[in-house]
Coordinates of C-alpha atoms and ligand atoms in Angstrom, one line a residue:
M1 CA 14.1 47.1 16.1
A2 CA 12.7 50.4 15.0
E3 CA 14.8 53.5 15.5
P4 CA 14.0 55.0 18.9
I5 CA 12.7 58.5 19.1
L6 CA 15.7 59.4 21.3
R7 CA 19.0 57.6 21.6
V8 CA 21.6 58.8 24.1
S9 CA 25.2 57.6 23.8
G10 CA 28.2 58.3 26.0
L11 CA 26.6 61.5 27.4
V12 CA 28.9 63.5 29.6
K13 CA 28.6 66.8 31.3
H14 CA 31.5 68.1 33.4
Y15 CA 31.3 71.5 34.9
P16 CA 34.7 73.2 35.5
L17 CA 35.6 73.5 39.2
T18 CA 37.4 76.8 39.6
R19 CA 39.3 78.5 42.4
G20 CA 40.1 82.2 42.8
I21 CA 37.9 85.2 42.1
L22 CA 39.9 87.4 39.9
F23 CA 42.1 84.8 38.2
K24 CA 39.9 81.8 37.8
K25 CA 41.9 78.7 37.7
Q26 CA 40.4 75.3 36.9
V27 CA 41.2 72.9 39.7
G28 CA 39.0 70.0 38.7
A29 CA 35.6 69.1 37.4
V30 CA 32.1 68.4 38.7
K31 CA 31.3 65.2 36.9
A32 CA 27.5 65.7 37.0
V33 CA 26.8 63.3 34.1
D34 CA 29.6 60.8 33.4
G35 CA 28.8 58.5 30.6
V36 CA 25.0 57.8 30.2
D37 CA 23.4 55.6 27.5
F38 CA 19.7 54.9 27.0
R39 CA 17.0 54.9 24.4
L40 CA 13.5 56.1 24.4
D41 CA 11.0 54.4 22.2
R42 CA 8.0 56.2 20.6
G43 CA 5.0 56.4 23.0
E44 CA 6.8 54.9 26.0
T45 CA 7.8 56.3 29.4
L46 CA 11.3 55.9 30.6
G47 CA 11.6 56.6 34.3
I48 CA 14.9 57.8 35.6
V49 CA 15.5 57.5 39.4
G50 CA 18.3 58.2 41.8
E51 CA 19.1 60.1 44.9
S52 CA 19.5 63.9 44.8
G53 CA 22.7 65.1 43.2
C54 CA 23.2 62.1 41.0
G55 CA 22.8 64.1 37.7
K56 CA 19.2 63.7 36.8
S57 CA 18.4 67.4 36.2
T58 CA 21.6 67.7 34.2
V59 CA 20.5 64.9 31.9
A60 CA 17.1 66.6 31.5
K61 CA 18.8 69.9 30.6
L62 CA 21.0 68.2 28.1
L63 CA 18.0 66.4 26.5
V64 CA 16.1 69.7 25.9
S65 CA 19.3 71.5 24.8
L66 CA 19.4 73.9 27.8
E67 CA 23.0 72.6 28.3
R68 CA 25.6 71.5 25.8
P69 CA 27.3 68.1 26.6
T70 CA 31.0 67.8 27.2
A71 CA 30.9 64.6 25.2
G72 CA 28.5 62.1 23.7
T73 CA 25.5 62.3 21.4
I74 CA 21.8 62.6 21.6
H75 CA 20.0 61.3 18.5
Y76 CA 16.5 62.4 17.9
K77 CA 14.8 60.3 15.2
G78 CA 18.3 59.3 14.0
E79 CA 19.8 62.8 13.9
D80 CA 22.5 63.9 16.4
I81 CA 21.1 67.1 17.8
T82 CA 24.1 68.0 20.0
S83 CA 25.8 69.7 17.1
L84 CA 22.8 71.6 15.8
S85 CA 22.5 75.4 16.1
G86 CA 20.3 78.2 14.8
K87 CA 17.1 77.3 13.0
A88 CA 17.7 73.5 13.0
L89 CA 18.2 73.5 16.8
K90 CA 15.1 75.7 17.2
A91 CA 13.0 73.2 15.2
V92 CA 14.2 70.3 17.3
R93 CA 13.6 72.1 20.6
R94 CA 10.0 72.6 19.7
N95 CA 9.5 68.9 19.7
I96 CA 11.3 68.2 23.0
Q97 CA 9.8 70.1 25.9
M98 CA 10.5 70.2 29.6
V99 CA 8.2 70.2 32.6
F100 CA 10.0 71.6 35.7
Q101 CA 10.2 70.3 39.2
D102 CA 8.9 73.1 41.3
P103 CA 5.7 74.7 40.2
Y104 CA 6.2 77.4 42.9
T105 CA 9.3 78.8 41.4
S106 CA 9.2 77.9 37.8
L107 CA 6.1 80.1 37.0
N108 CA 6.7 83.9 36.7
P109 CA 4.5 85.4 39.5
R110 CA 4.0 88.6 37.5
M111 CA 2.6 86.9 34.4
T112 CA -1.0 85.8 34.0
V113 CA -1.7 82.1 33.5
G114 CA -2.7 82.9 29.9
D115 CA 0.7 84.6 29.2
I116 CA 2.6 81.8 30.9
V117 CA 0.9 79.1 28.8
G118 CA 1.1 81.2 25.6
E119 CA 4.7 82.2 26.1
P120 CA 6.1 79.4 23.9
F121 CA 4.2 81.1 21.0
D122 CA 6.4 84.1 21.3
I123 CA 9.3 82.0 20.2
H124 CA 7.3 79.9 17.8
P125 CA 4.4 82.1 16.4
E126 CA 3.9 79.6 13.6
A127 CA 2.7 77.1 16.2
A128 CA -0.4 79.1 17.2
P129 CA -3.4 79.5 14.9
K130 CA -3.4 83.0 13.3
G131 CA -5.4 85.5 15.4
D132 CA -6.5 82.8 17.8
R133 CA -3.6 82.5 20.2
R134 CA -6.0 83.2 23.1
G135 CA -8.3 80.4 22.0
R136 CA -5.4 78.0 21.8
V137 CA -4.4 78.9 25.4
R138 CA -7.9 78.3 26.6
D139 CA -8.0 74.9 24.9
L140 CA -4.7 74.1 26.6
L141 CA -6.1 75.0 30.1
D142 CA -9.1 72.9 29.4
V143 CA -7.0 69.9 28.3
V144 CA -5.1 69.9 31.6
G145 CA -8.3 70.1 33.6
L146 CA -8.2 73.8 34.5
N147 CA -11.1 76.2 34.0
P148 CA -10.4 78.3 30.8
E149 CA -12.0 81.2 32.6
Y150 CA -8.9 81.4 34.9
V151 CA -6.8 82.7 32.0
N152 CA -6.3 86.1 33.6
R153 CA -5.4 84.9 37.1
Y154 CA -1.9 84.8 38.5
P155 CA 0.1 81.8 39.7
H156 CA -0.3 82.6 43.4
Q157 CA -4.1 82.1 43.1
F158 CA -3.6 78.4 42.4
S159 CA -2.7 75.4 44.4
G160 CA 0.5 73.4 43.9
G161 CA -1.3 70.8 41.8
Q162 CA -3.0 73.4 39.7
R163 CA 0.3 75.2 39.1
Q164 CA 1.9 72.0 37.9
R165 CA -1.1 71.7 35.5
I166 CA -0.2 75.2 34.2
G167 CA 3.4 74.0 33.7
I168 CA 2.2 71.0 31.8
A169 CA -0.1 73.1 29.6
R170 CA 2.9 75.3 28.8
G171 CA 4.9 72.2 28.0
L172 CA 2.2 71.0 25.6
A173 CA 1.7 74.3 23.8
L174 CA 3.9 73.6 20.9
R175 CA 2.6 70.0 20.5
P176 CA 5.9 68.4 21.3
E177 CA 6.6 64.7 20.7
I178 CA 8.7 64.2 23.8
I179 CA 8.3 65.6 27.3
V180 CA 11.1 65.5 29.8
A181 CA 9.5 65.9 33.2
D182 CA 12.0 66.6 35.9
E183 CA 10.5 65.5 39.2
P184 CA 7.1 66.9 38.2
V185 CA 5.4 65.8 41.4
S186 CA 8.2 65.9 44.0
A187 CA 7.1 69.2 45.3
L188 CA 3.5 68.3 45.6
D189 CA 1.5 66.8 48.5
V190 CA 1.3 63.0 48.2
S191 CA -2.5 63.2 47.8
V192 CA -2.0 65.4 44.7
Q193 CA 0.9 63.5 43.2
A194 CA -1.3 60.7 41.8
Q195 CA -3.7 63.2 40.2
V196 CA -0.9 64.8 38.3
V197 CA 0.6 61.5 37.3
N198 CA -2.8 60.3 36.0
L199 CA -3.2 63.5 34.0
M200 CA 0.2 63.0 32.4
E201 CA -0.8 59.4 31.5
R202 CA -4.0 60.6 29.9
L203 CA -2.2 63.3 27.9
Q204 CA 0.4 60.8 26.8
A205 CA -2.3 58.7 25.2
E206 CA -4.2 61.7 23.8
F207 CA -1.2 63.4 22.2
D208 CA 0.9 60.4 21.4
L209 CA 3.8 61.6 23.7
S210 CA 7.0 59.9 24.7
Y211 CA 8.1 60.7 28.3
V212 CA 11.3 60.8 30.2
F213 CA 10.0 60.9 33.7
I214 CA 12.5 61.8 36.4
A215 CA 12.0 61.1 40.2
H216 CA 14.1 60.5 43.2
D217 CA 11.5 58.1 44.5
L218 CA 11.1 54.6 43.0
S219 CA 7.5 54.4 44.1
I220 CA 6.4 57.3 42.0
V221 CA 7.8 56.2 38.7
R222 CA 6.6 52.6 38.9
H223 CA 3.0 53.4 38.0
I224 CA 3.9 55.5 34.9
S225 CA 7.1 53.8 33.6
D226 CA 7.4 51.2 30.9
R227 CA 11.2 51.0 31.5
V228 CA 13.3 52.4 34.3
G229 CA 16.9 53.6 34.5
V230 CA 18.5 53.8 37.9
M231 CA 21.2 56.5 38.2
Y232 CA 24.1 56.8 40.6
L233 CA 26.8 59.5 40.6
G234 CA 26.3 60.5 36.9
R235 CA 25.7 57.0 35.5
I236 CA 22.9 54.6 34.9
V237 CA 23.7 51.5 37.0
E238 CA 20.7 49.4 36.1
T239 CA 18.0 49.5 33.5
G240 CA 15.1 47.3 32.6
T241 CA 11.4 47.0 32.2
E242 CA 9.3 48.2 35.1
T243 CA 8.6 44.6 36.2
E244 CA 12.3 43.6 35.9
I245 CA 13.5 46.5 38.0
Y246 CA 10.8 46.2 40.7
D247 CA 10.5 42.5 41.0
H248 CA 14.0 41.3 40.1
P249 CA 16.5 44.1 40.9
T250 CA 20.0 42.9 40.4
H251 CA 22.2 46.0 41.3
P252 CA 22.8 46.5 45.0
Y253 CA 22.0 50.2 44.7
T254 CA 18.5 49.4 43.2
Q255 CA 18.0 46.8 45.9
A256 CA 18.8 49.3 48.6
L257 CA 16.5 52.0 47.0
L258 CA 13.7 49.5 46.8
S259 CA 14.2 48.3 50.4
A260 CA 13.5 51.9 51.5
V261 CA 10.2 52.1 49.6
P262 CA 7.3 51.9 52.2
V263 CA 5.2 48.8 51.9
P264 CA 1.6 49.0 53.1
D265 CA 1.1 45.3 53.7
P266 CA 2.6 44.5 57.2
Q267 CA 3.1 40.8 56.3
A268 CA 5.1 41.7 53.2
R269 CA 7.0 44.3 55.3
E270 CA 8.1 41.6 57.7
H271 CA 9.5 39.4 54.9
R272 CA 11.5 42.2 53.5
E273 CA 15.1 42.9 54.4
R274 CA 16.0 46.5 54.9
I275 CA 19.3 47.5 53.3
I276 CA 20.9 50.5 54.9
L277 CA 23.3 52.4 52.6
A278 CA 26.6 53.4 54.3
G279 CA 27.5 57.1 54.3
D280 CA 26.5 59.8 51.8
V281 CA 26.8 60.0 48.0
P282 CA 30.5 60.8 47.3
S283 CA 31.2 64.2 45.6
P284 CA 31.0 64.2 41.8
T285 CA 34.3 66.0 41.9
N286 CA 36.0 62.9 43.3
I287 CA 34.4 59.8 41.9
P288 CA 35.6 56.5 43.5
S289 CA 37.8 54.2 41.3
G290 CA 36.4 51.1 39.7
C291 CA 32.7 50.8 40.6
R292 CA 31.5 54.2 41.7
F293 CA 29.0 52.7 44.1
R294 CA 31.6 50.5 45.9
T295 CA 32.2 52.9 48.8
R296 CA 28.6 52.4 49.9
C297 CA 28.0 48.9 48.7
F298 CA 27.3 45.9 51.0
K299 CA 28.7 43.5 48.4
A300 CA 31.9 45.3 47.5
R301 CA 35.1 43.2 47.1
E302 CA 38.6 44.0 45.9
R303 CA 37.8 43.7 42.3
C304 CA 35.2 46.6 42.6
A305 CA 38.0 49.1 43.3
V306 CA 40.0 48.3 40.2
Q307 CA 37.5 47.3 37.5
V308 CA 34.7 49.5 36.2
P309 CA 31.6 47.3 35.8
A310 CA 30.0 47.6 32.3
L311 CA 26.2 48.0 32.0
A312 CA 25.4 44.5 30.7
V313 CA 22.8 41.7 31.0
P314 CA 23.7 39.8 34.2
A315 CA 24.7 36.2 33.5
E316 CA 21.6 34.6 35.1
F317 CA 19.3 36.6 32.8
R318 CA 21.1 35.9 29.6
S319 CA 19.0 33.0 28.6
T320 CA 15.6 34.3 29.7
S321 CA 15.4 37.9 28.8
G322 CA 15.4 39.5 25.4
P323 CA 18.3 41.6 24.1
A324 CA 19.3 44.2 26.6
A325 CA 15.9 43.9 28.4
H326 CA 17.6 44.1 31.8
E327 CA 21.2 45.4 32.3
S328 CA 23.1 46.0 35.4
A329 CA 26.5 47.6 36.0
C330 CA 27.7 45.3 38.8
H331 CA 30.4 42.6 39.0
F332 CA 28.3 40.6 41.4
A333 CA 24.8 41.3 40.1
E334 CA 22.2 38.8 41.2
D335 CA 18.5 38.6 41.2
R336 CA 17.1 39.4 44.6
T337 CA 13.5 38.8 44.0
N338 CA 11.4 41.3 45.8
Q339 CA 9.0 39.8 48.3
A340 CA 6.8 42.8 48.5
Ligands
ADP401 N1 25.8 74.5 36.7 C1 26.5 73.7 37.5 N2 27.7 74.0 37.9 C2 28.4 73.2 38.7 N3 27.9 72.1 39.2 C3 26.7 71.7 38.9 C4 25.9 72.5 38.0 N4 24.6 72.0 37.9 C5 24.7 70.9 38.7 N5 25.9 70.7 39.3 C6 26.3 69.6 40.2 O1 26.1 68.4 39.5 C7 25.7 67.4 40.3 C8 24.4 66.8 39.7 O2 23.3 67.8 39.8 P1 21.9 67.5 39.3 O3 21.9 67.2 37.9 O4 21.1 68.7 39.7 O5 21.4 66.3 40.2 P2 19.9 65.8 40.6 O6 18.9 66.4 39.6 O7 20.0 64.3 40.4 O8 19.7 66.1 42.0 C9 25.5 68.0 41.7 O9 26.7 67.7 42.4 C10 25.4 69.5 41.4 O10 25.9 70.2 42.5
MG402 MG1 17.2 67.5 40.1

C-alpha cells in the first residue's frame, strides 16, 4: 500500500485540569483526545463523526498544528510533523489548512473579504504571484462561486453560505494538499448545507485535495466521505468505508447514531429499530474503565468494565473484508445490517 498523505498514531491531547486562582494546582486532566489512530490517503475524504465534546475539534487543531499533542505522532508524507518547529513547521502548515465551523465568528468583521482571503499571503508572501495578490484573491473568490467584484465588502454583507465560501477561499489560498474542515456546514441552514458540500467536492477534484471532514451528524458526511471514523470520548470506536459504516455498522455507538438519522421513506422507517442512548456523554476528566462507551451501551456486560476493546476487524468480517477495511472497538461487535 502506498504511504498515506497523513498517518496519525496514538494521538493524545490532555489538557491540565487546575484548581485555585493564585496557586494553580493540577488536579486532573481533560482527556480531549485519548489515543487516536487513522490514515488519510491522497485524494480521499475521511469523515470523522461523533457527538459534541468527543474531541473532534481537538483532533482538527492537532492536525493543523494549532495545538501540540501530549503524545503520539502525525506523519505527513512519511515525516513526523509533531516535532517540527520554525521554518520546517511553517512549510508543512502551508500544506495542511483548516476550514472552521462557524462562518459567523471565524471571519473578522472589520476586514474586507479581499483582506480575509488574502491574509494567508501575509505569512507566506512567496505563495502569491508578485504584484498580483489582488488578482489571486479575485480568482479565489471566483473559484468558490462568489462574485470577484465583492472583494471590498465586509462579512456582514453576506449570507451564512457565502461566508463559508469566503472561509473556504481563504483555506485554498496557499494551495494546500490537505483541508481539515471542522463542521463546515453545521452552522448553516439545511438547504445551504448541500450546496457547500457540493462546492467542496468540486474543489477536491479540481485541486487534488485530501479532506478530513468533521461533523456531528452522520447524514452529512455520508455523501462526501470515502471512509468514516466514528469518535466517542476521545477515541475512534469504529472505522470503515462509507458503505461498511452505513450499511453494516458493528459498534453499538455507531448503530445508535445511525438509528437517530431521519429516514424519509416511511416504510423503511417502520422497519428500523430506534436505539435510545442512556444518559449523557461522561466527562472526559473521568473516563469509564474498560470500554469507555459501556455506561451508555445497550449491550454492555461484565467484561466491558475491565477490558479495553481494541480497534480491530470484527470476527465475522475477517474473511470477507480486506486488511483493516472495517474495524470496531467492541467486544461484542456484530453486523446489524441497516434496513434503511
Ligand atoms: N483548551 C481546552 N482546555 C480544556 N479543555 C478543553 C480545551 N479544548 C477542548 N476541551 C475539552 O475537550 C473536550 C473535547 O472538546 P472538542 O475537541 O471541542 O470536542 P468536539 O469538537 O467533538 O465537540 C471537551 O470536553 C472540551 O470541553
Ligand atoms: Mg467541535
